[in-house]
C-alpha cells in the first residue's frame, strides 16, 4: 500500500502525516507514506484543497485534517 499526503508542507499537512502513521501503527499495518509538496503533482490528483490523503492513487480525503480513527476506516 502506498499512501501519499498532499500539501505544501503546512502544519495541517504534518498533522495528517503523523495521524496516518499512528493509524497504521494501531492497525499493525505497513505502508509507504510519501509527502507530495509539488503543486504540479498535487494538481494531477484534482485536489483543490490540502491537505489530502491518497491511498493507492485514489484521493480519499481532501481539504481537512482527520484523526487516526477516520484514517483507519479509510485504509482498511
PDB file of C-alpha atoms in Angstrom:
ATOM      1  CA  UNK A   1       0.000   0.000   0.000  1.00  0.00           C
ATOM      2  CA  UNK A   2       1.259   3.454  -0.881  1.00  0.00           C
ATOM      3  CA  UNK A   3      -0.176   6.417   0.998  1.00  0.00           C
ATOM      4  CA  UNK A   4       0.522   9.974  -0.076  1.00  0.00           C
ATOM      5  CA  UNK A   5      -0.007  13.140   1.914  1.00  0.00           C
ATOM      6  CA  UNK A   6      -0.568  16.027  -0.468  1.00  0.00           C
ATOM      7  CA  UNK A   7       0.179  19.562   0.676  1.00  0.00           C
ATOM      8  CA  UNK A   8       2.671  22.377   0.716  1.00  0.00           C
ATOM      9  CA  UNK A   9       4.327  21.403   3.990  1.00  0.00           C
ATOM     10  CA  UNK A  10       1.972  23.349   6.249  1.00  0.00           C
ATOM     11  CA  UNK A  11       1.171  22.439   9.849  1.00  0.00           C
ATOM     12  CA  UNK A  12      -2.039  20.649   8.827  1.00  0.00           C
ATOM     13  CA  UNK A  13      -0.114  18.517   6.346  1.00  0.00           C
ATOM     14  CA  UNK A  14       2.333  17.495   9.049  1.00  0.00           C
ATOM     15  CA  UNK A  15      -0.503  16.612  11.443  1.00  0.00           C
ATOM     16  CA  UNK A  16      -2.192  14.487   8.764  1.00  0.00           C
ATOM     17  CA  UNK A  17       1.126  12.697   8.163  1.00  0.00           C
ATOM     18  CA  UNK A  18       1.525  11.992  11.886  1.00  0.00           C
ATOM     19  CA  UNK A  19      -2.084  10.846  12.240  1.00  0.00           C
ATOM     20  CA  UNK A  20      -1.623   8.497   9.280  1.00  0.00           C
ATOM     21  CA  UNK A  21       1.476   6.972  10.882  1.00  0.00           C
ATOM     22  CA  UNK A  22      -0.441   6.494  14.121  1.00  0.00           C
ATOM     23  CA  UNK A  23      -3.383   4.856  12.333  1.00  0.00           C
ATOM     24  CA  UNK A  24      -1.058   2.391  10.606  1.00  0.00           C
ATOM     25  CA  UNK A  25       0.648   1.562  13.893  1.00  0.00           C
ATOM     26  CA  UNK A  26      -2.682   0.964  15.627  1.00  0.00           C
ATOM     27  CA  UNK A  27      -3.809  -1.327  12.795  1.00  0.00           C
ATOM     28  CA  UNK A  28      -0.476  -3.132  12.736  1.00  0.00           C
ATOM     29  CA  UNK A  29      -0.186  -2.427   9.022  1.00  0.00           C
ATOM     30  CA  UNK A  30       2.810  -1.439   6.982  1.00  0.00           C
ATOM     31  CA  UNK A  31       2.667   1.041   4.133  1.00  0.00           C
ATOM     32  CA  UNK A  32       4.874   3.505   2.364  1.00  0.00           C
ATOM     33  CA  UNK A  33       3.962   7.077   3.275  1.00  0.00           C
ATOM     34  CA  UNK A  34       5.117   9.790   0.913  1.00  0.00           C
ATOM     35  CA  UNK A  35       4.824  13.552   1.202  1.00  0.00           C
ATOM     36  CA  UNK A  36       3.936  15.314  -2.034  1.00  0.00           C
ATOM     37  CA  UNK A  37       4.617  19.039  -1.822  1.00  0.00           C
ATOM     38  CA  UNK A  38       4.964  19.891  -5.519  1.00  0.00           C
ATOM     39  CA  UNK A  39       1.765  21.684  -6.519  1.00  0.00           C
ATOM     40  CA  UNK A  40       2.003  20.438 -10.113  1.00  0.00           C
ATOM     41  CA  UNK A  41       1.918  16.885  -8.774  1.00  0.00           C
ATOM     42  CA  UNK A  42      -0.914  17.730  -6.381  1.00  0.00           C
ATOM     43  CA  UNK A  43      -2.978  19.175  -9.237  1.00  0.00           C
ATOM     44  CA  UNK A  44      -2.680  15.864 -11.118  1.00  0.00           C
ATOM     45  CA  UNK A  45      -4.933  14.372  -8.432  1.00  0.00           C
ATOM     46  CA  UNK A  46      -7.551  17.091  -8.925  1.00  0.00           C
ATOM     47  CA  UNK A  47      -7.112  18.251  -5.343  1.00  0.00           C
ATOM     48  CA  UNK A  48      -8.111  21.877  -4.802  1.00  0.00           C
ATOM     49  CA  UNK A  49      -7.709  21.988  -1.013  1.00  0.00           C
ATOM     50  CA  UNK A  50      -4.918  20.492   1.023  1.00  0.00           C
ATOM     51  CA  UNK A  51      -4.050  18.529   2.982  1.00  0.00           C
ATOM     52  CA  UNK A  52      -5.217  15.439   1.153  1.00  0.00           C
ATOM     53  CA  UNK A  53      -4.823  11.730   1.764  1.00  0.00           C
ATOM     54  CA  UNK A  54      -4.277   9.458  -1.234  1.00  0.00           C
ATOM     55  CA  UNK A  55      -4.344   5.680  -0.856  1.00  0.00           C
ATOM     56  CA  UNK A  56      -3.077   3.614  -3.783  1.00  0.00           C
ATOM     57  CA  UNK A  57      -3.532   6.580  -6.146  1.00  0.00           C
ATOM     58  CA  UNK A  58      -7.144   7.299  -5.065  1.00  0.00           C
ATOM     59  CA  UNK A  59      -7.972  10.523  -3.224  1.00  0.00           C
ATOM     60  CA  UNK A  60      -9.764   9.509  -0.030  1.00  0.00           C
ATOM     61  CA  UNK A  61      -9.785  12.752   1.994  1.00  0.00           C
ATOM     62  CA  UNK A  62      -9.206  16.331   0.897  1.00  0.00           C
ATOM     63  CA  UNK A  63      -9.230  19.755   2.500  1.00  0.00           C
ATOM     64  CA  UNK A  64      -9.181  18.729   6.145  1.00  0.00           C
ATOM     65  CA  UNK A  65      -7.143  17.076   8.850  1.00  0.00           C
ATOM     66  CA  UNK A  66      -8.659  13.862  10.134  1.00  0.00           C
ATOM     67  CA  UNK A  67      -7.961  11.869  13.261  1.00  0.00           C
ATOM     68  CA  UNK A  68      -6.369   8.423  13.213  1.00  0.00           C
ATOM     69  CA  UNK A  69      -9.768   6.761  13.793  1.00  0.00           C
ATOM     70  CA  UNK A  70     -11.150   8.070  10.490  1.00  0.00           C
ATOM     71  CA  UNK A  71      -7.924   7.250   8.655  1.00  0.00           C
ATOM     72  CA  UNK A  72      -8.168   3.659   9.892  1.00  0.00           C
ATOM     73  CA  UNK A  73     -11.619   3.346   8.325  1.00  0.00           C
ATOM     74  CA  UNK A  74     -10.325   4.667   5.014  1.00  0.00           C
ATOM     75  CA  UNK A  75      -7.267   2.406   4.758  1.00  0.00           C
ATOM     76  CA  UNK A  76      -8.745  -0.890   5.973  1.00  0.00           C
TER      77      UNK A  76
END
